[in-house]
mmCIF file of C-alpha atoms and ligand atoms in Angstrom:
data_model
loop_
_atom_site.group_PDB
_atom_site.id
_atom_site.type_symbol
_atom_site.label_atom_id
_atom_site.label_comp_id
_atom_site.label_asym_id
_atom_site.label_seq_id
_atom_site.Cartn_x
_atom_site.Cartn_y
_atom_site.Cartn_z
ATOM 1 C CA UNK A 28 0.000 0.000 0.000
ATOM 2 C CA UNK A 29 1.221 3.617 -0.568
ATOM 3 C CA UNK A 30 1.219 3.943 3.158
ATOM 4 C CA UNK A 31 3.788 1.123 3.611
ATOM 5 C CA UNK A 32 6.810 2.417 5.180
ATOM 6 C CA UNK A 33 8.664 -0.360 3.289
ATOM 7 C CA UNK A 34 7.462 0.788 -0.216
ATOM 8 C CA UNK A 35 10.220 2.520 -2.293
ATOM 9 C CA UNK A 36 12.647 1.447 -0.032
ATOM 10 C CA UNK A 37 15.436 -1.242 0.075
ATOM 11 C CA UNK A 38 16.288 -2.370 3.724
ATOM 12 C CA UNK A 39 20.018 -1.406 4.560
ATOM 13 C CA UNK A 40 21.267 -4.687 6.337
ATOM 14 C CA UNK A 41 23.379 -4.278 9.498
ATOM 15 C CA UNK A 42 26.799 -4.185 9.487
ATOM 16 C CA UNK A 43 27.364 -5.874 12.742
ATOM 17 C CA UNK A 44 25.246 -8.652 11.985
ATOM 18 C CA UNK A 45 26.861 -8.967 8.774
ATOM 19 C CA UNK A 46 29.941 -9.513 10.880
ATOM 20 C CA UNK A 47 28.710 -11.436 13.061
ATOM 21 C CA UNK A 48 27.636 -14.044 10.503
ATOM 22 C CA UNK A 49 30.338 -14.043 8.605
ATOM 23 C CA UNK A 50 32.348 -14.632 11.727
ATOM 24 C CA UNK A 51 29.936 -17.778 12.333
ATOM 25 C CA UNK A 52 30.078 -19.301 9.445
ATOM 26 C CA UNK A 53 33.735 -19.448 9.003
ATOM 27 C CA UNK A 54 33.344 -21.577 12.366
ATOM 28 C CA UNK A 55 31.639 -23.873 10.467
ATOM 29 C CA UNK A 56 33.438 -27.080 8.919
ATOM 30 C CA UNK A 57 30.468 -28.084 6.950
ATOM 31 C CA UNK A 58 31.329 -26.596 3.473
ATOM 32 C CA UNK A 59 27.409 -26.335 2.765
ATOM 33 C CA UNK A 60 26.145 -25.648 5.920
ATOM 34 C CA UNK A 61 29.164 -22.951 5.799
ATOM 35 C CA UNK A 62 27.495 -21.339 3.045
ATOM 36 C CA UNK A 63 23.756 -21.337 3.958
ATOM 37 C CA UNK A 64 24.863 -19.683 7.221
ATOM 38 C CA UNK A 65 27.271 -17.216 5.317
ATOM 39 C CA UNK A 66 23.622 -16.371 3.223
ATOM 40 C CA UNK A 67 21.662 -15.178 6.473
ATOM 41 C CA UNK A 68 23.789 -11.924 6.139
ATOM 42 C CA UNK A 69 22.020 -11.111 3.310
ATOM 43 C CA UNK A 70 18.840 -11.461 5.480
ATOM 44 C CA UNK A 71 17.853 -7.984 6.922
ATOM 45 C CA UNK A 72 17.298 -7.245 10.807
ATOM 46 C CA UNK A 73 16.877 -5.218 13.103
ATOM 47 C CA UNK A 74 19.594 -3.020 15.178
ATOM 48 C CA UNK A 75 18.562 -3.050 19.441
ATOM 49 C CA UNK A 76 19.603 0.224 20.709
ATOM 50 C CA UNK A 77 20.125 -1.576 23.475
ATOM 51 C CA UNK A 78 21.910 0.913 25.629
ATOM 52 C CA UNK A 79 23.301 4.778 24.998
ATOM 53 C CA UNK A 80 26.619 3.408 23.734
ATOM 54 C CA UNK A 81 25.359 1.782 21.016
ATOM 55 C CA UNK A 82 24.147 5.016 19.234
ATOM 56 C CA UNK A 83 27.234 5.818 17.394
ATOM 57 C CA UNK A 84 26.607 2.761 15.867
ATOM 58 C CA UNK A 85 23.222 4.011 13.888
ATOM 59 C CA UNK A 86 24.987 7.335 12.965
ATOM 60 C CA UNK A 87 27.630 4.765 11.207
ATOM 61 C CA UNK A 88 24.792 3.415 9.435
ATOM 62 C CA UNK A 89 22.349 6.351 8.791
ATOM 63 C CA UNK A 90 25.653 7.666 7.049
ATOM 64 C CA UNK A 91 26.430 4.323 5.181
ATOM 65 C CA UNK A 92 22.817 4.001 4.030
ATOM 66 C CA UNK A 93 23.001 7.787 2.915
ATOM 67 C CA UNK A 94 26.145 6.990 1.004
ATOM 68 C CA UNK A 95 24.621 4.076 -0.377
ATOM 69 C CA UNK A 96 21.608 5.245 -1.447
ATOM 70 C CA UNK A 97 23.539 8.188 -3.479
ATOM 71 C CA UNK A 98 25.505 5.883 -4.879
ATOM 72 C CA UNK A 99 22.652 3.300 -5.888
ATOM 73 C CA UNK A 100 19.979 5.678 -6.455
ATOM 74 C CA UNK A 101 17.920 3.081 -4.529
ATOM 75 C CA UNK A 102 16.539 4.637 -1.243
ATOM 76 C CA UNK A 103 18.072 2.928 1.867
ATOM 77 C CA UNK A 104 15.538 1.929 4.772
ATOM 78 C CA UNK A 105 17.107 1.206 8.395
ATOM 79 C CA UNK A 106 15.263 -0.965 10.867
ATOM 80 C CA UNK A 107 16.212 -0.205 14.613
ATOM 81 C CA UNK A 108 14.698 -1.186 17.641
ATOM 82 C CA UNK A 109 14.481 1.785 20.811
ATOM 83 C CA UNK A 110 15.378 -0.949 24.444
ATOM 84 C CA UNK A 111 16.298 1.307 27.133
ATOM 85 C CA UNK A 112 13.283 2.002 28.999
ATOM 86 C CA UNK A 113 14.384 2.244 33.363
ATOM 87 C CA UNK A 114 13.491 -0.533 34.850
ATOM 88 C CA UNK A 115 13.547 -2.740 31.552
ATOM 89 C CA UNK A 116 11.923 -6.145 31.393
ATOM 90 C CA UNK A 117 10.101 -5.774 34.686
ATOM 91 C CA UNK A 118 8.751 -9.437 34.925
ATOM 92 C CA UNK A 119 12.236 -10.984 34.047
ATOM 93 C CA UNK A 120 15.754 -10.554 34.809
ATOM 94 C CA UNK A 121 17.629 -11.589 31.580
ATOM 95 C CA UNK A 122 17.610 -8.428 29.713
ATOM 96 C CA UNK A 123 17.734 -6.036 32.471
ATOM 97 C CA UNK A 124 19.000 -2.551 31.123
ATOM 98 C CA UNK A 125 21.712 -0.020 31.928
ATOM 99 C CA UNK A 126 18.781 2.662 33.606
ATOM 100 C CA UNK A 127 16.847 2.430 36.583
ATOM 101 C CA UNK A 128 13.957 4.891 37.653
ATOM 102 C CA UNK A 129 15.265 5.069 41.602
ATOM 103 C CA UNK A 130 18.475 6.465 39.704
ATOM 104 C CA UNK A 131 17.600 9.199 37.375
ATOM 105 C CA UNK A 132 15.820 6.750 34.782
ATOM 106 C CA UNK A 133 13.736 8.905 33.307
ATOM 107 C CA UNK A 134 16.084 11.597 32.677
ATOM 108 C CA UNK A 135 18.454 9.578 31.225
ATOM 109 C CA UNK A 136 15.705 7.791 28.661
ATOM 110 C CA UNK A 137 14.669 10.991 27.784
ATOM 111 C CA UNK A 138 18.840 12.109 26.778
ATOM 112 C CA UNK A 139 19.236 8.223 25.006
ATOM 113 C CA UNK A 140 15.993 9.384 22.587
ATOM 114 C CA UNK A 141 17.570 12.884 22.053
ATOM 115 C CA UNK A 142 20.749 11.370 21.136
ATOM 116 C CA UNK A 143 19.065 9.258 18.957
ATOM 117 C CA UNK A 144 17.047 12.002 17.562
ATOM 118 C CA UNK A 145 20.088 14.169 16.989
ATOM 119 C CA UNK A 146 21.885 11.126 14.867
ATOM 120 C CA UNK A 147 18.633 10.690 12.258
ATOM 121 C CA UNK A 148 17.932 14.409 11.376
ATOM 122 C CA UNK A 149 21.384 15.027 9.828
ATOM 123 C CA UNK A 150 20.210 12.018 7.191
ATOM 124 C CA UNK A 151 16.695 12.640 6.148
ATOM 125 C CA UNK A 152 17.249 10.965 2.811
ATOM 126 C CA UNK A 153 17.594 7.818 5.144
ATOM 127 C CA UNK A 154 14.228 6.384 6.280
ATOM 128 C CA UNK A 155 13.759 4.799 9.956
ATOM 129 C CA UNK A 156 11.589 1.886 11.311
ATOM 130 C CA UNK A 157 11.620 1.426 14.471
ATOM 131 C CA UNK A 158 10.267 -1.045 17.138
ATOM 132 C CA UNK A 159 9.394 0.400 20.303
ATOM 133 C CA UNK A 160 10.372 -1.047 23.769
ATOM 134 C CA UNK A 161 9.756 -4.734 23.322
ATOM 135 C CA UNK A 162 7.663 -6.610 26.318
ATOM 136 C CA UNK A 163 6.870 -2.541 28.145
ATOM 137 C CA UNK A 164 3.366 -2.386 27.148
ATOM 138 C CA UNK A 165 2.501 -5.710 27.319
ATOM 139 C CA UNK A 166 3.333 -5.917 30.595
ATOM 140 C CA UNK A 167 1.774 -3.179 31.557
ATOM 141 C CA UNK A 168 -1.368 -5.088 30.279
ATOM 142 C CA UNK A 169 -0.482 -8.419 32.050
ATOM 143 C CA UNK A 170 1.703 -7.998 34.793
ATOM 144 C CA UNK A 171 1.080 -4.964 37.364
ATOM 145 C CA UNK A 172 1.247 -8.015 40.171
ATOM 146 C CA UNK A 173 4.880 -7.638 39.838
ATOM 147 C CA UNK A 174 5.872 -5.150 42.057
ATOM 148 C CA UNK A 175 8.199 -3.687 39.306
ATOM 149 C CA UNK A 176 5.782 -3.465 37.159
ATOM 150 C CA UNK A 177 3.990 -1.774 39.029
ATOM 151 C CA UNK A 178 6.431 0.908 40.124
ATOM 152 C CA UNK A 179 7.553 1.248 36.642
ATOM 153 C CA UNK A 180 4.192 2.381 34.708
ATOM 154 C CA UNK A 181 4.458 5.742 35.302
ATOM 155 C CA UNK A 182 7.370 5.690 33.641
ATOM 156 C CA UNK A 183 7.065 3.745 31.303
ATOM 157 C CA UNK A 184 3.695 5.313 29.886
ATOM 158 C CA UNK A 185 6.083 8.649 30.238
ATOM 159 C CA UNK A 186 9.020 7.426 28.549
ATOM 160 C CA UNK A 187 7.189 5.829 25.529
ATOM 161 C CA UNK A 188 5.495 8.578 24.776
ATOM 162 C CA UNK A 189 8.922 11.138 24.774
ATOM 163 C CA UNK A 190 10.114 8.524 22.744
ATOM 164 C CA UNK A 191 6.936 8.318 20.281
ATOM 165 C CA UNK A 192 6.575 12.287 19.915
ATOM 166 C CA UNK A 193 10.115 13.103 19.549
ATOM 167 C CA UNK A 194 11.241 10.131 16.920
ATOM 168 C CA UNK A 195 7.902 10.993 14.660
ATOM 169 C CA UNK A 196 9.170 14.976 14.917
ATOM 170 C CA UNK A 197 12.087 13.023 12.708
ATOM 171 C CA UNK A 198 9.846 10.577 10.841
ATOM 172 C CA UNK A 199 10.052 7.693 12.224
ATOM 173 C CA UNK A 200 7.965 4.461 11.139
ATOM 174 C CA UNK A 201 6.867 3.331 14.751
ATOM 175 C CA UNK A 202 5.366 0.245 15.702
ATOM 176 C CA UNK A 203 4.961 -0.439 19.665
ATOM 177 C CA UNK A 204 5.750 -3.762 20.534
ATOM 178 C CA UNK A 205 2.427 -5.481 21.340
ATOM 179 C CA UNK A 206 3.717 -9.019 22.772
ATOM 180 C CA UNK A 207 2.454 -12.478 20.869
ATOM 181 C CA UNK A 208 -0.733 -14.230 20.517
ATOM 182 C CA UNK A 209 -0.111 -16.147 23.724
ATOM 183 C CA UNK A 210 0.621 -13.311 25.997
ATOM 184 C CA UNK A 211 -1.776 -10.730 25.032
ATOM 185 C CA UNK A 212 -3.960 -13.025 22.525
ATOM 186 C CA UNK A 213 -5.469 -14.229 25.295
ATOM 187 C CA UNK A 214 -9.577 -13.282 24.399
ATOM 188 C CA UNK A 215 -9.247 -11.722 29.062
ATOM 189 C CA UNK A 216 -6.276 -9.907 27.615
ATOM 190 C CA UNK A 217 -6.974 -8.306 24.202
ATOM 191 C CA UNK A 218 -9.647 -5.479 24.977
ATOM 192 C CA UNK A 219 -6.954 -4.418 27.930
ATOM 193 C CA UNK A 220 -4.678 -4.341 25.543
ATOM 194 C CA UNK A 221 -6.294 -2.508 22.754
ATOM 195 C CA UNK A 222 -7.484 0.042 25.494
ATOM 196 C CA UNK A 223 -3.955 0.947 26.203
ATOM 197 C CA UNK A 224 -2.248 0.634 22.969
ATOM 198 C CA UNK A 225 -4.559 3.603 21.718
ATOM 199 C CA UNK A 226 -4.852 5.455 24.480
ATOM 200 C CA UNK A 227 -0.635 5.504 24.075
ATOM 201 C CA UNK A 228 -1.507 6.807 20.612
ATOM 202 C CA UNK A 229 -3.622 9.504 21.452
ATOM 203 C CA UNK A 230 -1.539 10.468 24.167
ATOM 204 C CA UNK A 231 1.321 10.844 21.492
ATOM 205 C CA UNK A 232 -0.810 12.940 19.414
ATOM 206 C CA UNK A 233 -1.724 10.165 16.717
ATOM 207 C CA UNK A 234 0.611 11.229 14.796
ATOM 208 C CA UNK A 235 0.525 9.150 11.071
ATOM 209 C CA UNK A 236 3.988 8.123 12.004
ATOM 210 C CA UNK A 237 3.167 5.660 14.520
ATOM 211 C CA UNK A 238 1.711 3.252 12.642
ATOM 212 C CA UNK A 239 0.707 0.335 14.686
ATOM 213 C CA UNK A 240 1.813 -2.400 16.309
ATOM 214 C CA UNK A 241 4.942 -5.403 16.005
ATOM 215 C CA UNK A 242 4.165 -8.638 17.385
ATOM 216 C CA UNK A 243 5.917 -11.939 17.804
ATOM 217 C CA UNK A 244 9.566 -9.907 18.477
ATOM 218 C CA UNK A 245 12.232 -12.591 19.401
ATOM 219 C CA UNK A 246 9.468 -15.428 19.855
ATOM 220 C CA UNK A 247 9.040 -18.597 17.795
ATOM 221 C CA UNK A 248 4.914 -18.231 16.916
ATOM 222 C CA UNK A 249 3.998 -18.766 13.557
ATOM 223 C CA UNK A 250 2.086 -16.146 11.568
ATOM 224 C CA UNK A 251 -0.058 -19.230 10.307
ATOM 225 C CA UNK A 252 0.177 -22.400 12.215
ATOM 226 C CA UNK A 253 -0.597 -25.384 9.947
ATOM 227 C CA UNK A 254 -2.435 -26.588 13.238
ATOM 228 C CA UNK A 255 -2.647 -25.217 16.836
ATOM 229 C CA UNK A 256 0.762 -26.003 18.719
ATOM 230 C CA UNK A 257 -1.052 -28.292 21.704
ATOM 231 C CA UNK A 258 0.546 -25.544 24.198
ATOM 232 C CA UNK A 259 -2.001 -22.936 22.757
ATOM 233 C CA UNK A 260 -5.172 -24.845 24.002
ATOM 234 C CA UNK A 261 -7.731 -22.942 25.126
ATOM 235 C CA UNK A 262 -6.880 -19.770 23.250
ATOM 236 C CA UNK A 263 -8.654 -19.617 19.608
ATOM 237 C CA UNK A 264 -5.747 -16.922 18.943
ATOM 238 C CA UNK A 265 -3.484 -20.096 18.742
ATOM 239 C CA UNK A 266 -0.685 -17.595 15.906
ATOM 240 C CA UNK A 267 0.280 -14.606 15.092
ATOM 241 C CA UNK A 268 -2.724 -14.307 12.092
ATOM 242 C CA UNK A 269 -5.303 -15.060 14.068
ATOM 243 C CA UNK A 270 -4.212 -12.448 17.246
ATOM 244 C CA UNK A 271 -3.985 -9.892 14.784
ATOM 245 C CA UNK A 272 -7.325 -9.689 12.800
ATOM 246 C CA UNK A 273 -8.335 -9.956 16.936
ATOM 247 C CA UNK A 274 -6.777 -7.561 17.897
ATOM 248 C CA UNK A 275 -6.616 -4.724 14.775
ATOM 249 C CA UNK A 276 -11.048 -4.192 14.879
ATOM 250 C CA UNK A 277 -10.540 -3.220 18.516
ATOM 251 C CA UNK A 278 -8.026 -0.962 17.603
ATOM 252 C CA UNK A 279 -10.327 0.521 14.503
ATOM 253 C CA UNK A 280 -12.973 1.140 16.816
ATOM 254 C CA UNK A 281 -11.180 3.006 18.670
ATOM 255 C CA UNK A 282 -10.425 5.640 15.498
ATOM 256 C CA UNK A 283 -6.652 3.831 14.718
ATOM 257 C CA UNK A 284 -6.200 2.499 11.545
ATOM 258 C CA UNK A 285 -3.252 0.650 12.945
ATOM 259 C CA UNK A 286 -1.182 -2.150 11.124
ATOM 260 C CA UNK A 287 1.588 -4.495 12.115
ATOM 261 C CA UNK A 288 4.546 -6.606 11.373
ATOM 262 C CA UNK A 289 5.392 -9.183 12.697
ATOM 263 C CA UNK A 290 8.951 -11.570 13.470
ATOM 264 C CA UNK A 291 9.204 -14.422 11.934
ATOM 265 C CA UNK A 292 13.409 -14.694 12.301
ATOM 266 C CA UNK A 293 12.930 -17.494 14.240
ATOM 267 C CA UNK A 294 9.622 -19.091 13.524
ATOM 268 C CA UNK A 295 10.600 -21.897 10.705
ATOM 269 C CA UNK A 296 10.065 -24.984 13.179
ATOM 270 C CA UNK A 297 6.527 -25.648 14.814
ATOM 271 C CA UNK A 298 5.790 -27.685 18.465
ATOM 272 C CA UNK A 299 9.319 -27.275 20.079
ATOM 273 C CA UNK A 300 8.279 -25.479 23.337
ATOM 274 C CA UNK A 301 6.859 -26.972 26.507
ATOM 275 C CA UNK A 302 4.911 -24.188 27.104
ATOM 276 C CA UNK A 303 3.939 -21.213 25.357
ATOM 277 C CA UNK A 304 5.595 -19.001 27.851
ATOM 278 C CA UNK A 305 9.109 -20.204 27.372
ATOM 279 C CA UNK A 306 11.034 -17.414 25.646
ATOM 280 C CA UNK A 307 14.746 -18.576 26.380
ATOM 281 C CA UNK A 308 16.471 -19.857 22.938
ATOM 282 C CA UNK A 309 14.470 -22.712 22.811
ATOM 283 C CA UNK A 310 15.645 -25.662 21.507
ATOM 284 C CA UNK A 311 15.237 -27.201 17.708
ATOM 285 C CA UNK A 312 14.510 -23.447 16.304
ATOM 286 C CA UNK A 313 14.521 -22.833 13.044
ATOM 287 C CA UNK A 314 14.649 -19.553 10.909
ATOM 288 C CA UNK A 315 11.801 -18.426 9.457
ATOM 289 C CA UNK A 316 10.159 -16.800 6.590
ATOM 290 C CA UNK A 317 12.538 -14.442 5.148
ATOM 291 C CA UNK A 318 11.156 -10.835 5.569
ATOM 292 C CA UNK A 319 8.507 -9.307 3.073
ATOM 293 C CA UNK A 320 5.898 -7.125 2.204
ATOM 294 C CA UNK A 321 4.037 -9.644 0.552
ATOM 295 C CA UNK A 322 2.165 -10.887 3.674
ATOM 296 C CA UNK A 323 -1.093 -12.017 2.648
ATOM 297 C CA UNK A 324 -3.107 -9.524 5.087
ATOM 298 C CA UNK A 325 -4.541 -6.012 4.930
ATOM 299 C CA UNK A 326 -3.135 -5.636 8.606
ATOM 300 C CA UNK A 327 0.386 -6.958 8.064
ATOM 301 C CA UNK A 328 2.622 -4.044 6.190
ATOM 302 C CA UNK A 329 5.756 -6.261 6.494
ATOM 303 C CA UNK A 330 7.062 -9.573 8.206
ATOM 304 C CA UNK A 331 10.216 -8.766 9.670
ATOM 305 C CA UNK A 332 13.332 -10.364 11.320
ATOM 306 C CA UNK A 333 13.570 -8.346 14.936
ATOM 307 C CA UNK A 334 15.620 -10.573 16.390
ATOM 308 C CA UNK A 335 18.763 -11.482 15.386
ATOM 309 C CA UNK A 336 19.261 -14.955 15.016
ATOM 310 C CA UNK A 337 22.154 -16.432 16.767
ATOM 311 C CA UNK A 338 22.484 -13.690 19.526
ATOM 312 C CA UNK A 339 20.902 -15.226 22.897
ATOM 313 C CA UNK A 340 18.205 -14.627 24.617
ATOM 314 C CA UNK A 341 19.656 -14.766 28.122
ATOM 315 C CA UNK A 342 22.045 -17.005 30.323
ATOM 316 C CA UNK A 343 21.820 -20.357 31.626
ATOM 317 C CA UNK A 344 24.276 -19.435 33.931
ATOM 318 C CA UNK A 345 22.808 -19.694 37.342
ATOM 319 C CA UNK A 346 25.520 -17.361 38.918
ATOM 320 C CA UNK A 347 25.256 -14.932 36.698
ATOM 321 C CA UNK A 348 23.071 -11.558 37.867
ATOM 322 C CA UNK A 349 20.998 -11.642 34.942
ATOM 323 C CA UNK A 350 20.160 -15.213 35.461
ATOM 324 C CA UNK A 351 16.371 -15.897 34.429
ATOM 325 C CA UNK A 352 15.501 -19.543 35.218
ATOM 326 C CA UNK A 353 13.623 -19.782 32.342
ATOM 327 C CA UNK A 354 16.729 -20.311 30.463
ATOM 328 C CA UNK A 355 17.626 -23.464 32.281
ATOM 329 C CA UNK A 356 13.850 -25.488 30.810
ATOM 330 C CA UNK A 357 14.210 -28.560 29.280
ATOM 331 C CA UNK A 358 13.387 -26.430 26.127
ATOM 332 C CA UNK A 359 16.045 -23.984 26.296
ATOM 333 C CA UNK A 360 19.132 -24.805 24.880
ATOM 334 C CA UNK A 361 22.323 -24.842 26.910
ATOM 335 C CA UNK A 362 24.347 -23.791 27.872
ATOM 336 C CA UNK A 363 23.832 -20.463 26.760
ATOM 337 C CA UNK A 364 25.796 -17.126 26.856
ATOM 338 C CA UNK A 365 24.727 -14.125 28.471
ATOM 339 C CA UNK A 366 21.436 -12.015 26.561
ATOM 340 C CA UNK A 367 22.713 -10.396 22.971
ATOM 341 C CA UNK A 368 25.867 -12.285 23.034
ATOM 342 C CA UNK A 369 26.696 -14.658 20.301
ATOM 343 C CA UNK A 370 25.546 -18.038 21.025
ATOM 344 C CA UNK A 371 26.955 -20.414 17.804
ATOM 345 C CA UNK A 372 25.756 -23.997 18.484
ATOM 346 C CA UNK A 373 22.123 -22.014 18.866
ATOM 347 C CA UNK A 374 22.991 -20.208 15.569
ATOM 348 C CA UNK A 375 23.905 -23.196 13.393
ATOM 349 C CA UNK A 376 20.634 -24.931 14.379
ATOM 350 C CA UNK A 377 18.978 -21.940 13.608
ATOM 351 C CA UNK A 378 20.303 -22.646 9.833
ATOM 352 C CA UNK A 379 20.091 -25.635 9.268
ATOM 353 C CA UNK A 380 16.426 -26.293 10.901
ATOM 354 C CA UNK A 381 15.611 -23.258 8.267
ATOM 355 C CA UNK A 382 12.099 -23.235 7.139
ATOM 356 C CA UNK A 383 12.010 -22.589 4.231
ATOM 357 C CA UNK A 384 15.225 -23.820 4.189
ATOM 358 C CA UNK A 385 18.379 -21.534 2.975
HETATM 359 C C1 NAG B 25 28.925 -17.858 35.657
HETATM 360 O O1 NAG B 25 28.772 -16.571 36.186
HETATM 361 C C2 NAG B 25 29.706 -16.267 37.222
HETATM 362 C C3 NAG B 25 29.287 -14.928 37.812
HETATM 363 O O2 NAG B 25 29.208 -13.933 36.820
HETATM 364 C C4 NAG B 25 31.116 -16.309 36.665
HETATM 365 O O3 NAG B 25 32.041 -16.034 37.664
HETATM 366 C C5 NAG B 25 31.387 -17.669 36.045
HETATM 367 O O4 NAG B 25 32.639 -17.681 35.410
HETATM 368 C C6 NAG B 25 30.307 -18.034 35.040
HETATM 369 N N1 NAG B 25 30.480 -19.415 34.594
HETATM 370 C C7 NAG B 25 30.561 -19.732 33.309
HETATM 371 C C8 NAG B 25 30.709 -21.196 33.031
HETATM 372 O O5 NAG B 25 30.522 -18.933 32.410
#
């Protein structure tokens, strides 16, 4: 559709996943396995601003994908995702940030966004997607019995929307992270969740710029299950497809035209988790469809890659202070290296469980 941030656009692909990759598959004896892994650089992702010193980083990029799209005459697209929220991940531990509320959070949120601000208005010829604060919302929906959860929604609600008003000031493509079908698919949790998604987009002015709504970020749902996974029972929203054309009328009603996108970086293989709450590099993962605009849906403007495959999702170290049991399951695979690092058995599983296959 003309209003598909995508349109127009080819997706500049991340330099330090490139690297990453490449690094990765030269660990691999395999000569073909070697190559299909050496392919997924070609694959776009996102970039997690995952704390403020990784912001150089995108001005490296905004200025590459400038260059490039001089060069090419093709107009470059980078896909980012804004992580620093104080108090981040309040019902988990693995992917606890650098800023805490107690300790000036706020403040400091607010100087990360200007930062980031400051880095894409000297390349407007560049556009941005981003993903907004991955699990904040949701578990602002689900889990205020966590005490800090609780604490944090004032600032949370706060921070989001300095973040929302002052990226779209730049032009930002926004989509708030909205969870997965079996977190906030659940038919007790979707009104909730509609409720506050738009009232977070009113609050931010509605500005055209925050388009909707990414779901599925660094979990293994499919958009279209072949059949419910037997972990889903008891929630008709049993993928990504069917939580969406849920959850999108609710949202219309309430005056937003919103769409979504949705990860599928790690969604190729069906049935591997015990439950549908384990999150923690589960074990026999696959990658998934390879990103597109061609989705199938009126809702969906893009399936995406979020996450990028082969980083981990957390620690199974049990010492460690970011330890999350979760990532000691039965379904998790082990053992694994602390969250973003590079984790290569879990990588080369990744590839070669590829669906469709690379
Ligand atoms: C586990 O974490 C502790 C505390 O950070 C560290 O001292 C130890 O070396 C780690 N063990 C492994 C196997 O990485």
């Amino acid at each position: 559709s003309a209003n598909n941030p995508w349109t127009g656009f080819q997706i500049f692909l991340s330099p330090y996943y490139a690297n990453e990759v490449a690094a990765a598959a030269k660990q691999i004896t395999d000569p073909t396995l070697s190559s299909k892994a050496a392919s997924v650089a070609n694959i776009p992702t996102f970039t997690w601003l995952d704390s403020v010193a990784k912001i150089p980083d995108l001005g490296t990029y905004l200025a590459s994908a400038s260059a490039l799209g001089k060069s090419t005459g093709t107009k470059q697209l980078v896909q980012i995702v804004i992580y620093d929220l104080p108090d981040r991940n309040c019902a988990a531990k693995a992917s606890n940030g650098e800023f805490s509320i107690a300790n000036n959070g706020q403040a400091n949120y607010e100087n990360y966004i200007d930062q980031i601000v400051a880095q894409i208005q000297q390349f407007p010829d560049v556009r941005v997607v981003a993903v907004i604060e991955p699990d904040s919302l949701a578990n602002l929906v689900t889990n205020l019995n966590v005490q800090k959860c609780a604490n944090a929604k004032t600032t949370y609600l706060a921070s989001v929307n300095y973040a929302l008003t002052n990226l779209a000031k730049v032009g930002v493509y926004m989509y708030m992270d909205a969870g997965h079908a079996g977190w906030l698919g659940w038919p007790a949790n979707l009104s909730p969740a509609a409720q506050l998604f738009t009232q977070v987009w009113q609050n931010a002015g509605k500005s055209p710029f925050i388009k909707g709504l990414a779901t599925n970020v660094a979990n293994y749902n499919a958009l279209q299950a072949a059949s419910p996974d037997p972990i889903t029972q008891g929630n008709p929203n049993y993928d990504e497809i069917h939580y969406i054309n849920a959850l999108a009328p609710l949202l219309q009603q309430a005056g937003w035209d919103a769409t979504f996108i949705v990860d599928q970086g790690r969604s190729g293989v069906q049935n591997i988790r015990q439950q549908w709450g384990d999150w923690c590099n589960i074990k026999g993962a696959g990658f998934g469809t390879r990103p597109t605009t061609n989705t199938g849906s009126q809702f969906i403007d893009s399936i995406v890659w979020v996450k990028p495959g082969g980083e981990s999702d957390g620690t199974s170290n049990s010492s460690s202070p970011r330890y999350d049991s979760t990532c000691s399951l039965p379904d998790a695979a082990q053992p694994a290296p602390e969250a973003g690092t590079w984790f290569q058995a879990y990588f080369q599983t990744l590839v070669s469980a590829a669906n469709p296959p690379l």
